[in-house]
Amino acid sequence: MQSFKQFRRYEFWFILLAFTVYITRRLFQLAARFDRDVELAERSTQNASADTIPRSIHTIWESLSSYNHILNTIFPTIAGGFFFFCAWATFHYLVFPRWKSKGQEQSLFFAYLLLTAVLSLASIFFYDFFKLYWRFRLDNSGQIIDFKVYSLFRKARLMSNTIALLSIIGLYELIMQFYYFIKTKLHEEPEKNYQYLDYLLVTFVALFVLLFALVAQLPVSYWNGELRDIVFIAIVLGTTYLGQEIFTNRVMPFIANPRSKEFSIGLTIFLAICGMGSLIFYAVRLVYWTANGFLRIGFHFEEFFIVFFIIVFASAIIAFLKNVFFKEKLQLRTLFTQKTAELSSLRSQINPHFLFNALNTLYSVSLKENADMTADGIQKLGDMMRFMLNENNQDRIPLNKEIEYLQNYIEIQRMRIAESDNIEIKVNIQPSDRDIFIAPMLLNPFIENAFKHGISFRNPSWIYITLTFDDTKLYFKVHNSLHAKSELDPEKDNNGIGLENVKKRLDLIYRNRYSLDIQKSEQDFFVSLTITYW
């Protein structure tokens, strides 16, 4: 949440920088263009022949007497840009975050929405009312006579350009809400590499905005060229967004009971929103035609119906797809919660099982050996308990931590066994010299099983342990002798839970990324585990 708020602050200052860069560049361009046109006009008067219309530099400047560069270019450009930025900031930071609110916040929503409209109107008014344009007046031979100064301010243009400006602000909001959605999903991914896509997307958008501020130019009228189409697209997309929200929240929950009052009300609201958006689209088209000198009288139902049908169809389809997506996501989240609880339960069973065995071993050692050896064993047990408390609850731990745990376990077992000619234990563990992370307590149950079933003080016994790895895979092998349990052995009927737990954990954590081969005979037991850790 803190990261999201920080991004929004950066966005504010970045857009302000883009506005400043664009306005500054345009002011320099307009000043340079004015100086160039005046220079061309003065040069034309000097090169005029005697039979042309008499003109002079004084005549040229007299034709520009109604034009003031500060009042008619600098002021409207800065004022228009300032109010445009304020309208964007008001909508982006105050209006949209409150559009789903209730109570007092909802009243603020309408107040800020009205403020956005007023600021947009002010932006267009200050620019169109004070902005004056100039162009050359030419004689019959195409020579420059003087300048004509004129204004494009019209009431119809004022209304149409305000609607266009509001549509552009709304379209920006739709794009950014889509980006926020993607950003949230990317940062929910456990793999850090997915987050780099967010940085790449931000870089692309930032470069596009800066390139627009440095190179592009808004048209004199917002209804010219591509911007006109953007306004129409923004109206359709905005209505579709509202429509699918209404359909998702007011229609979908009651779709199983279409005769219910809630379903009827929700469907009515949904169709009303779609119809209102279609009417706005049609009305804006009429305003466009009127602003450009065309007059279209009458209501053409077929045009309204086409837009209405597109909005209704798109809204319903998006709502259904959202419902399927989030339903599937909820099922996956529930399954993940169940599997996590099961995994935690398996871990809680593993830890006490070994700890009791280790304590029994140390008790036997303390009876047979001196205090130094017992102290060493207690120290190793302390390290192992620390591992279980600090590392065992992590999803992934460094491989060297797991190796340290295995070595402590083996050393404690060696204290109990006191190797002789009848018992052979060989351990070959490759030191970890790189950052390798695996799930904790996956390897030890196999070693524990080997010491439990592979050691006999009456018969020859042996245990061979090998752990190696390469750039992508870990190879673990345990080969031990196998001895039948005595009828008096209390552990005879206790097959243990270690190996079964490991198999379940491997299925949960490394599904399709591991191979486990277990071979058993009357004389020996062999385990080979390969894990793709990267």
mmCIF file of C-alpha atoms in Angstrom, residues 122-474:
data_model
loop_
_atom_site.group_PDB
_atom_site.id
_atom_site.type_symbol
_atom_site.label_atom_id
_atom_site.label_comp_id
_atom_site.label_asym_id
_atom_site.label_seq_id
_atom_site.Cartn_x
_atom_site.Cartn_y
_atom_site.Cartn_z
ATOM 1 C CA ALA A 122 -12.104 27.153 -17.506
ATOM 2 C CA SER A 123 -9.189 25.600 -19.384
ATOM 3 C CA ILE A 124 -11.025 25.772 -22.713
ATOM 4 C CA PHE A 125 -12.512 29.216 -22.016
ATOM 5 C CA PHE A 126 -9.254 30.934 -21.056
ATOM 6 C CA TYR A 127 -7.444 29.447 -24.011
ATOM 7 C CA ASP A 128 -10.084 30.032 -26.701
ATOM 8 C CA PHE A 129 -11.318 33.418 -25.414
ATOM 9 C CA PHE A 130 -7.915 35.106 -25.073
ATOM 10 C CA LYS A 131 -6.017 33.227 -27.774
ATOM 11 C CA LEU A 132 -5.641 35.120 -31.044
ATOM 12 C CA TYR A 133 -4.222 33.680 -34.246
ATOM 13 C CA TRP A 134 -2.607 35.399 -37.190
ATOM 14 C CA ARG A 135 -2.180 34.629 -40.839
ATOM 15 C CA PHE A 136 -0.865 36.431 -43.915
ATOM 16 C CA ARG A 137 -3.102 38.510 -46.169
ATOM 17 C CA LEU A 138 -1.968 38.131 -49.784
ATOM 18 C CA ASP A 139 -2.555 40.190 -52.927
ATOM 19 C CA ASN A 140 -3.562 38.794 -56.309
ATOM 20 C CA SER A 141 0.040 37.980 -57.148
ATOM 21 C CA GLY A 142 0.550 36.050 -53.931
ATOM 22 C CA GLN A 143 2.673 38.698 -52.219
ATOM 23 C CA ILE A 144 2.248 39.377 -48.497
ATOM 24 C CA ILE A 145 0.250 42.526 -47.797
ATOM 25 C CA ASP A 146 -0.110 42.419 -44.020
ATOM 26 C CA PHE A 147 -1.577 40.208 -41.266
ATOM 27 C CA LYS A 148 -5.101 39.220 -40.345
ATOM 28 C CA VAL A 149 -5.629 38.616 -36.614
ATOM 29 C CA TYR A 150 -8.635 36.448 -35.684
ATOM 30 C CA SER A 151 -10.167 34.407 -32.883
ATOM 31 C CA LEU A 152 -11.651 30.888 -32.940
ATOM 32 C CA PHE A 153 -13.787 31.403 -29.853
ATOM 33 C CA ARG A 154 -17.298 30.060 -30.381
ATOM 34 C CA LYS A 155 -19.888 28.981 -27.821
ATOM 35 C CA ALA A 156 -20.435 25.686 -29.609
ATOM 36 C CA ARG A 157 -16.678 25.064 -29.722
ATOM 37 C CA LEU A 158 -16.440 25.926 -26.024
ATOM 38 C CA MET A 159 -18.935 23.205 -25.109
ATOM 39 C CA SER A 160 -17.627 20.609 -27.538
ATOM 40 C CA ASN A 161 -13.982 21.087 -26.554
ATOM 41 C CA THR A 162 -14.900 20.881 -22.860
ATOM 42 C CA ILE A 163 -16.598 17.537 -23.480
ATOM 43 C CA ALA A 164 -13.540 16.397 -25.414
ATOM 44 C CA LEU A 165 -11.243 17.434 -22.579
ATOM 45 C CA LEU A 166 -13.330 15.550 -20.010
ATOM 46 C CA SER A 167 -13.301 12.485 -22.250
ATOM 47 C CA ILE A 168 -9.517 12.582 -22.527
ATOM 48 C CA ILE A 169 -9.206 12.810 -18.730
ATOM 49 C CA GLY A 170 -11.601 9.873 -18.384
ATOM 50 C CA LEU A 171 -9.661 7.807 -20.922
ATOM 51 C CA TYR A 172 -6.418 8.463 -19.067
ATOM 52 C CA GLU A 173 -8.087 7.267 -15.865
ATOM 53 C CA LEU A 174 -9.246 4.043 -17.525
ATOM 54 C CA ILE A 175 -5.748 3.346 -18.815
ATOM 55 C CA MET A 176 -4.173 4.006 -15.417
ATOM 56 C CA GLN A 177 -6.717 1.866 -13.560
ATOM 57 C CA PHE A 178 -5.886 -0.965 -15.934
ATOM 58 C CA TYR A 179 -2.197 -0.388 -15.226
ATOM 59 C CA TYR A 180 -2.788 -0.365 -11.447
ATOM 60 C CA PHE A 181 -4.579 -3.700 -11.808
ATOM 61 C CA ILE A 182 -1.645 -5.200 -13.736
ATOM 62 C CA LYS A 183 0.836 -3.702 -11.267
ATOM 63 C CA THR A 184 -0.977 -5.282 -8.312
ATOM 64 C CA LYS A 185 -1.100 -8.690 -9.982
ATOM 65 C CA LEU A 186 2.573 -8.587 -10.958
ATOM 66 C CA HIS A 187 3.679 -7.741 -7.426
ATOM 67 C CA GLU A 188 1.547 -10.573 -6.050
ATOM 68 C CA GLU A 189 3.640 -13.049 -8.014
ATOM 69 C CA PRO A 190 6.257 -14.845 -5.885
ATOM 70 C CA GLU A 191 8.802 -14.724 -8.704
ATOM 71 C CA LYS A 192 10.666 -11.422 -8.599
ATOM 72 C CA ASN A 193 11.232 -11.517 -12.361
ATOM 73 C CA TYR A 194 7.543 -10.787 -12.922
ATOM 74 C CA GLN A 195 7.963 -7.452 -11.159
ATOM 75 C CA TYR A 196 10.465 -6.378 -13.802
ATOM 76 C CA LEU A 197 7.556 -6.310 -16.282
ATOM 77 C CA ASP A 198 6.058 -3.540 -14.153
ATOM 78 C CA TYR A 199 9.270 -1.516 -14.402
ATOM 79 C CA LEU A 200 9.368 -2.088 -18.172
ATOM 80 C CA LEU A 201 5.755 -0.928 -18.541
ATOM 81 C CA VAL A 202 6.347 2.181 -16.411
ATOM 82 C CA THR A 203 9.443 3.036 -18.464
ATOM 83 C CA PHE A 204 7.528 2.678 -21.723
ATOM 84 C CA VAL A 205 4.636 4.891 -20.552
ATOM 85 C CA ALA A 206 7.019 7.500 -19.105
ATOM 86 C CA LEU A 207 8.995 7.670 -22.351
ATOM 87 C CA PHE A 208 5.772 7.999 -24.351
ATOM 88 C CA VAL A 209 4.530 10.901 -22.198
ATOM 89 C CA LEU A 210 7.891 12.669 -22.342
ATOM 90 C CA LEU A 211 8.114 12.157 -26.110
ATOM 91 C CA PHE A 212 4.644 13.649 -26.503
ATOM 92 C CA ALA A 213 5.633 16.649 -24.347
ATOM 93 C CA LEU A 214 8.824 17.184 -26.346
ATOM 94 C CA VAL A 215 7.599 16.545 -29.887
ATOM 95 C CA ALA A 216 3.817 16.299 -30.293
ATOM 96 C CA GLN A 217 1.311 19.120 -30.576
ATOM 97 C CA LEU A 218 -2.346 19.286 -29.611
ATOM 98 C CA PRO A 219 -4.589 20.497 -32.434
ATOM 99 C CA VAL A 220 -6.305 23.866 -32.397
ATOM 100 C CA SER A 221 -9.611 22.054 -31.942
ATOM 101 C CA TYR A 222 -9.873 18.871 -29.921
ATOM 102 C CA TRP A 223 -12.293 17.581 -32.548
ATOM 103 C CA ASN A 224 -9.727 17.388 -35.301
ATOM 104 C CA GLY A 225 -8.098 14.153 -36.370
ATOM 105 C CA GLU A 226 -7.413 11.288 -33.988
ATOM 106 C CA LEU A 227 -8.461 13.140 -30.831
ATOM 107 C CA ARG A 228 -12.057 13.177 -32.049
ATOM 108 C CA ASP A 229 -12.002 9.389 -32.288
ATOM 109 C CA ILE A 230 -10.335 9.153 -28.862
ATOM 110 C CA VAL A 231 -13.259 11.070 -27.344
ATOM 111 C CA PHE A 232 -15.790 8.674 -28.832
ATOM 112 C CA ILE A 233 -13.731 5.656 -27.734
ATOM 113 C CA ALA A 234 -13.431 7.091 -24.220
ATOM 114 C CA ILE A 235 -17.216 7.468 -23.926
ATOM 115 C CA VAL A 236 -17.831 3.879 -25.076
ATOM 116 C CA LEU A 237 -15.080 2.435 -22.854
ATOM 117 C CA GLY A 238 -16.162 4.464 -19.837
ATOM 118 C CA THR A 239 -19.801 3.389 -20.178
ATOM 119 C CA THR A 240 -18.702 -0.233 -20.698
ATOM 120 C CA TYR A 241 -16.610 -0.082 -17.529
ATOM 121 C CA LEU A 242 -19.547 1.245 -15.490
ATOM 122 C CA GLY A 243 -21.885 -1.249 -17.116
ATOM 123 C CA GLN A 244 -19.790 -4.305 -16.302
ATOM 124 C CA GLU A 245 -19.426 -3.110 -12.704
ATOM 125 C CA ILE A 246 -23.214 -2.828 -12.354
ATOM 126 C CA PHE A 247 -23.734 -6.183 -14.074
ATOM 127 C CA THR A 248 -21.147 -7.859 -11.817
ATOM 128 C CA ASN A 249 -22.480 -6.459 -8.545
ATOM 129 C CA ARG A 250 -26.229 -6.054 -9.189
ATOM 130 C CA VAL A 251 -27.126 -8.691 -11.795
ATOM 131 C CA MET A 252 -24.725 -11.658 -11.542
ATOM 132 C CA PRO A 253 -25.450 -12.475 -7.852
ATOM 133 C CA PHE A 254 -29.172 -12.932 -8.653
ATOM 134 C CA ILE A 255 -28.933 -14.450 -12.128
ATOM 135 C CA ALA A 256 -29.960 -17.870 -10.776
ATOM 136 C CA ASN A 257 -33.315 -16.356 -9.775
ATOM 137 C CA PRO A 258 -34.344 -14.080 -12.682
ATOM 138 C CA ARG A 259 -37.820 -13.503 -11.218
ATOM 139 C CA SER A 260 -36.483 -11.930 -8.053
ATOM 140 C CA LYS A 261 -36.917 -8.233 -7.332
ATOM 141 C CA GLU A 262 -33.173 -7.741 -6.889
ATOM 142 C CA PHE A 263 -32.460 -9.159 -10.354
ATOM 143 C CA SER A 264 -35.091 -6.918 -11.986
ATOM 144 C CA ILE A 265 -33.748 -3.798 -10.268
ATOM 145 C CA GLY A 266 -30.154 -4.646 -11.111
ATOM 146 C CA LEU A 267 -30.976 -5.337 -14.762
ATOM 147 C CA THR A 268 -32.940 -2.093 -15.005
ATOM 148 C CA ILE A 269 -30.042 -0.067 -13.597
ATOM 149 C CA PHE A 270 -27.638 -1.847 -15.945
ATOM 150 C CA LEU A 271 -29.720 -1.096 -19.043
ATOM 151 C CA ALA A 272 -30.260 2.501 -17.864
ATOM 152 C CA ILE A 273 -26.495 3.054 -17.524
ATOM 153 C CA CYS A 274 -25.868 1.583 -20.976
ATOM 154 C CA GLY A 275 -28.677 3.682 -22.452
ATOM 155 C CA MET A 276 -27.392 6.863 -20.814
ATOM 156 C CA GLY A 277 -23.904 6.237 -22.178
ATOM 157 C CA SER A 278 -25.328 5.649 -25.658
ATOM 158 C CA LEU A 279 -27.295 8.914 -25.436
ATOM 159 C CA ILE A 280 -24.159 10.809 -24.363
ATOM 160 C CA PHE A 281 -22.285 9.297 -27.307
ATOM 161 C CA TYR A 282 -25.057 10.369 -29.683
ATOM 162 C CA ALA A 283 -25.320 13.840 -28.121
ATOM 163 C CA VAL A 284 -21.565 14.397 -28.406
ATOM 164 C CA ARG A 285 -21.751 13.494 -32.076
ATOM 165 C CA LEU A 286 -24.470 16.113 -32.546
ATOM 166 C CA VAL A 287 -22.324 18.678 -30.737
ATOM 167 C CA TYR A 288 -19.415 17.795 -33.026
ATOM 168 C CA TRP A 289 -21.481 18.283 -36.165
ATOM 169 C CA THR A 290 -22.941 21.541 -34.853
ATOM 170 C CA ALA A 291 -19.501 22.879 -33.880
ATOM 171 C CA ASN A 292 -18.272 22.244 -37.409
ATOM 172 C CA GLY A 293 -21.123 24.038 -39.124
ATOM 173 C CA PHE A 294 -23.406 21.066 -39.791
ATOM 174 C CA LEU A 295 -26.950 20.809 -38.511
ATOM 175 C CA ARG A 296 -28.506 17.393 -38.035
ATOM 176 C CA ILE A 297 -32.124 17.486 -36.942
ATOM 177 C CA GLY A 298 -33.920 14.413 -35.697
ATOM 178 C CA PHE A 299 -33.104 11.267 -33.778
ATOM 179 C CA HIS A 300 -31.672 8.351 -35.758
ATOM 180 C CA PHE A 301 -32.647 5.293 -33.723
ATOM 181 C CA GLU A 302 -30.463 2.853 -35.675
ATOM 182 C CA GLU A 303 -27.257 4.712 -34.740
ATOM 183 C CA PHE A 304 -28.274 4.851 -31.078
ATOM 184 C CA PHE A 305 -29.219 1.142 -31.065
ATOM 185 C CA ILE A 306 -25.871 0.029 -32.551
ATOM 186 C CA VAL A 307 -23.898 1.841 -29.840
ATOM 187 C CA PHE A 308 -26.303 0.620 -27.140
ATOM 188 C CA PHE A 309 -26.015 -2.994 -28.316
ATOM 189 C CA ILE A 310 -22.195 -2.842 -28.390
ATOM 190 C CA ILE A 311 -22.036 -1.444 -24.840
ATOM 191 C CA VAL A 312 -24.550 -3.961 -23.434
ATOM 192 C CA PHE A 313 -22.878 -6.926 -25.122
ATOM 193 C CA ALA A 314 -19.331 -5.890 -24.130
ATOM 194 C CA SER A 315 -20.339 -5.134 -20.517
ATOM 195 C CA ALA A 316 -22.108 -8.484 -20.053
ATOM 196 C CA ILE A 317 -19.260 -10.502 -21.617
ATOM 197 C CA ILE A 318 -16.619 -8.750 -19.475
ATOM 198 C CA ALA A 319 -18.723 -9.333 -16.338
ATOM 199 C CA PHE A 320 -19.072 -13.054 -17.125
ATOM 200 C CA LEU A 321 -15.345 -13.405 -17.811
ATOM 201 C CA LYS A 322 -14.515 -11.588 -14.572
ATOM 202 C CA ASN A 323 -16.830 -13.872 -12.650
ATOM 203 C CA VAL A 324 -15.215 -16.995 -14.143
ATOM 204 C CA PHE A 325 -11.718 -15.655 -13.548
ATOM 205 C CA PHE A 326 -12.271 -14.651 -9.929
ATOM 206 C CA LYS A 327 -14.234 -17.817 -9.195
ATOM 207 C CA GLU A 328 -11.338 -19.897 -10.454
ATOM 208 C CA LYS A 329 -8.909 -17.700 -8.526
ATOM 209 C CA LEU A 330 -10.961 -18.169 -5.339
ATOM 210 C CA GLN A 331 -10.862 -21.933 -5.825
ATOM 211 C CA LEU A 332 -7.096 -21.825 -6.323
ATOM 212 C CA ARG A 333 -6.673 -19.636 -3.245
ATOM 213 C CA THR A 334 -8.794 -22.033 -1.188
ATOM 214 C CA LEU A 335 -6.781 -24.992 -2.440
ATOM 215 C CA PHE A 336 -3.549 -23.147 -1.662
ATOM 216 C CA THR A 337 -4.760 -22.429 1.882
ATOM 217 C CA GLN A 338 -5.641 -26.070 2.405
ATOM 218 C CA LYS A 339 -2.302 -27.242 1.055
ATOM 219 C CA THR A 340 -0.446 -24.706 3.218
ATOM 220 C CA ALA A 341 -2.282 -25.922 6.311
ATOM 221 C CA GLU A 342 -1.487 -29.517 5.372
ATOM 222 C CA LEU A 343 2.162 -28.645 4.810
ATOM 223 C CA SER A 344 2.358 -26.902 8.185
ATOM 224 C CA SER A 345 0.804 -29.945 9.818
ATOM 225 C CA LEU A 346 3.346 -32.231 8.171
ATOM 226 C CA ARG A 347 6.201 -30.033 9.389
ATOM 227 C CA SER A 348 4.848 -30.009 12.929
ATOM 228 C CA GLN A 349 4.840 -33.815 12.852
ATOM 229 C CA ILE A 350 8.387 -34.047 11.549
ATOM 230 C CA ASN A 351 10.030 -31.761 14.118
ATOM 231 C CA PRO A 352 8.995 -33.462 17.390
ATOM 232 C CA HIS A 353 9.605 -36.897 15.859
ATOM 233 C CA PHE A 354 13.277 -36.219 15.341
ATOM 234 C CA LEU A 355 13.786 -34.154 18.476
ATOM 235 C CA PHE A 356 12.663 -37.023 20.700
ATOM 236 C CA ASN A 357 14.981 -39.413 18.876
ATOM 237 C CA ALA A 358 17.900 -36.996 19.260
ATOM 238 C CA LEU A 359 17.246 -36.521 22.985
ATOM 239 C CA ASN A 360 17.165 -40.288 23.495
ATOM 240 C CA THR A 361 20.450 -40.582 21.633
ATOM 241 C CA LEU A 362 22.126 -37.917 23.777
ATOM 242 C CA TYR A 363 20.845 -39.648 26.900
ATOM 243 C CA SER A 364 22.515 -42.895 25.815
ATOM 244 C CA VAL A 365 25.752 -41.071 25.008
ATOM 245 C CA SER A 366 25.826 -39.390 28.393
ATOM 246 C CA LEU A 367 25.727 -42.800 30.064
ATOM 247 C CA LYS A 368 28.564 -44.293 28.012
ATOM 248 C CA GLU A 369 30.902 -41.368 27.238
ATOM 249 C CA ASN A 370 32.536 -38.533 29.080
ATOM 250 C CA ALA A 371 31.132 -35.036 29.588
ATOM 251 C CA ASP A 372 33.098 -33.425 26.726
ATOM 252 C CA MET A 373 31.435 -35.585 24.156
ATOM 253 C CA THR A 374 28.039 -34.951 25.692
ATOM 254 C CA ALA A 375 28.641 -31.197 25.626
ATOM 255 C CA ASP A 376 29.586 -31.404 21.968
ATOM 256 C CA GLY A 377 26.410 -33.338 21.249
ATOM 257 C CA ILE A 378 24.288 -30.840 23.142
ATOM 258 C CA GLN A 379 25.859 -27.998 21.162
ATOM 259 C CA LYS A 380 25.005 -29.692 17.879
ATOM 260 C CA LEU A 381 21.489 -30.359 19.102
ATOM 261 C CA GLY A 382 21.178 -26.670 20.004
ATOM 262 C CA ASP A 383 22.226 -25.742 16.483
ATOM 263 C CA MET A 384 19.641 -28.116 15.094
ATOM 264 C CA MET A 385 16.879 -26.764 17.329
ATOM 265 C CA ARG A 386 17.850 -23.238 16.294
ATOM 266 C CA PHE A 387 17.551 -24.339 12.674
ATOM 267 C CA MET A 388 14.082 -25.704 13.290
ATOM 268 C CA LEU A 389 12.909 -22.551 15.012
ATOM 269 C CA ASN A 390 14.451 -20.016 12.631
ATOM 270 C CA GLU A 391 14.721 -21.758 9.270
ATOM 271 C CA ASN A 392 12.273 -24.626 9.196
ATOM 272 C CA ASN A 393 9.229 -22.354 8.976
ATOM 273 C CA GLN A 394 10.514 -20.665 5.814
ATOM 274 C CA ASP A 395 9.298 -21.679 2.368
ATOM 275 C CA ARG A 396 12.864 -21.751 1.056
ATOM 276 C CA ILE A 397 16.228 -21.774 2.848
ATOM 277 C CA PRO A 398 19.836 -21.660 1.595
ATOM 278 C CA LEU A 399 21.207 -25.097 0.768
ATOM 279 C CA ASN A 400 24.221 -24.584 3.042
ATOM 280 C CA LYS A 401 21.826 -24.270 6.018
ATOM 281 C CA GLU A 402 20.245 -27.602 5.120
ATOM 282 C CA ILE A 403 23.705 -29.168 4.733
ATOM 283 C CA GLU A 404 24.783 -27.872 8.143
ATOM 284 C CA TYR A 405 21.680 -29.435 9.666
ATOM 285 C CA LEU A 406 22.377 -32.793 7.974
ATOM 286 C CA GLN A 407 25.985 -32.815 9.158
ATOM 287 C CA ASN A 408 24.960 -32.097 12.750
ATOM 288 C CA TYR A 409 22.433 -34.916 12.592
ATOM 289 C CA ILE A 410 24.978 -37.371 11.209
ATOM 290 C CA GLU A 411 27.557 -36.401 13.843
ATOM 291 C CA ILE A 412 25.058 -36.954 16.652
ATOM 292 C CA GLN A 413 24.201 -40.360 15.227
ATOM 293 C CA ARG A 414 27.881 -41.232 15.003
ATOM 294 C CA MET A 415 28.242 -40.459 18.696
ATOM 295 C CA ARG A 416 25.570 -43.050 19.412
ATOM 296 C CA ILE A 417 26.893 -45.709 17.055
ATOM 297 C CA ALA A 418 30.665 -45.575 17.721
ATOM 298 C CA GLU A 419 31.657 -46.866 14.286
ATOM 299 C CA SER A 420 33.550 -50.156 14.119
ATOM 300 C CA ASP A 421 34.478 -52.703 11.491
ATOM 301 C CA ASN A 422 30.869 -53.865 11.509
ATOM 302 C CA ILE A 423 29.417 -50.395 10.841
ATOM 303 C CA GLU A 424 30.524 -48.220 7.910
ATOM 304 C CA ILE A 425 29.229 -44.704 7.306
ATOM 305 C CA LYS A 426 30.425 -42.774 4.249
ATOM 306 C CA VAL A 427 29.260 -39.226 3.586
ATOM 307 C CA ASN A 428 30.017 -37.272 0.423
ATOM 308 C CA ILE A 429 28.377 -33.830 0.536
ATOM 309 C CA GLN A 430 29.410 -31.217 -2.017
ATOM 310 C CA PRO A 431 29.976 -27.833 -0.343
ATOM 311 C CA SER A 432 27.561 -25.131 -1.456
ATOM 312 C CA ASP A 433 29.432 -22.256 -3.087
ATOM 313 C CA ARG A 434 26.451 -20.535 -4.702
ATOM 314 C CA ASP A 435 23.003 -19.205 -3.799
ATOM 315 C CA ILE A 436 20.811 -22.293 -3.945
ATOM 316 C CA PHE A 437 17.485 -22.351 -2.122
ATOM 317 C CA ILE A 438 15.382 -25.423 -1.369
ATOM 318 C CA ALA A 439 12.462 -26.300 0.872
ATOM 319 C CA PRO A 440 13.683 -27.178 4.398
ATOM 320 C CA MET A 441 13.680 -30.678 5.942
ATOM 321 C CA LEU A 442 13.270 -32.551 2.656
ATOM 322 C CA LEU A 443 16.522 -34.532 2.842
ATOM 323 C CA ASN A 444 16.880 -35.403 6.504
ATOM 324 C CA PRO A 445 13.997 -37.922 6.699
ATOM 325 C CA PHE A 446 15.846 -40.189 4.241
ATOM 326 C CA ILE A 447 18.993 -40.065 6.385
ATOM 327 C CA GLU A 448 16.947 -40.578 9.531
ATOM 328 C CA ASN A 449 15.316 -43.607 7.924
ATOM 329 C CA ALA A 450 18.759 -45.005 7.016
ATOM 330 C CA PHE A 451 20.045 -44.767 10.592
ATOM 331 C CA LYS A 452 16.802 -46.159 11.959
ATOM 332 C CA HIS A 453 16.627 -49.256 9.747
ATOM 333 C CA GLY A 454 20.183 -49.606 8.471
ATOM 334 C CA ILE A 455 22.204 -49.940 11.684
ATOM 335 C CA SER A 456 22.533 -53.181 13.640
ATOM 336 C CA PHE A 457 25.036 -53.789 16.445
ATOM 337 C CA ARG A 458 24.969 -57.526 15.733
ATOM 338 C CA ASN A 459 25.202 -57.661 11.918
ATOM 339 C CA PRO A 460 27.427 -55.794 9.441
ATOM 340 C CA SER A 461 25.841 -52.445 8.593
ATOM 341 C CA TRP A 462 26.593 -49.585 6.237
ATOM 342 C CA ILE A 463 25.179 -46.226 5.151
ATOM 343 C CA TYR A 464 26.345 -44.280 2.069
ATOM 344 C CA ILE A 465 25.138 -40.674 1.663
ATOM 345 C CA THR A 466 25.831 -38.532 -1.411
ATOM 346 C CA LEU A 467 24.684 -34.964 -2.087
ATOM 347 C CA THR A 468 25.785 -33.094 -5.238
ATOM 348 C CA PHE A 469 24.305 -30.418 -7.480
ATOM 349 C CA ASP A 470 24.838 -28.562 -10.746
ATOM 350 C CA ASP A 471 23.462 -25.323 -12.192
ATOM 351 C CA THR A 472 19.826 -26.414 -12.116
ATOM 352 C CA LYS A 473 19.448 -29.692 -10.247
ATOM 353 C CA LEU A 474 20.230 -31.264 -6.890
#
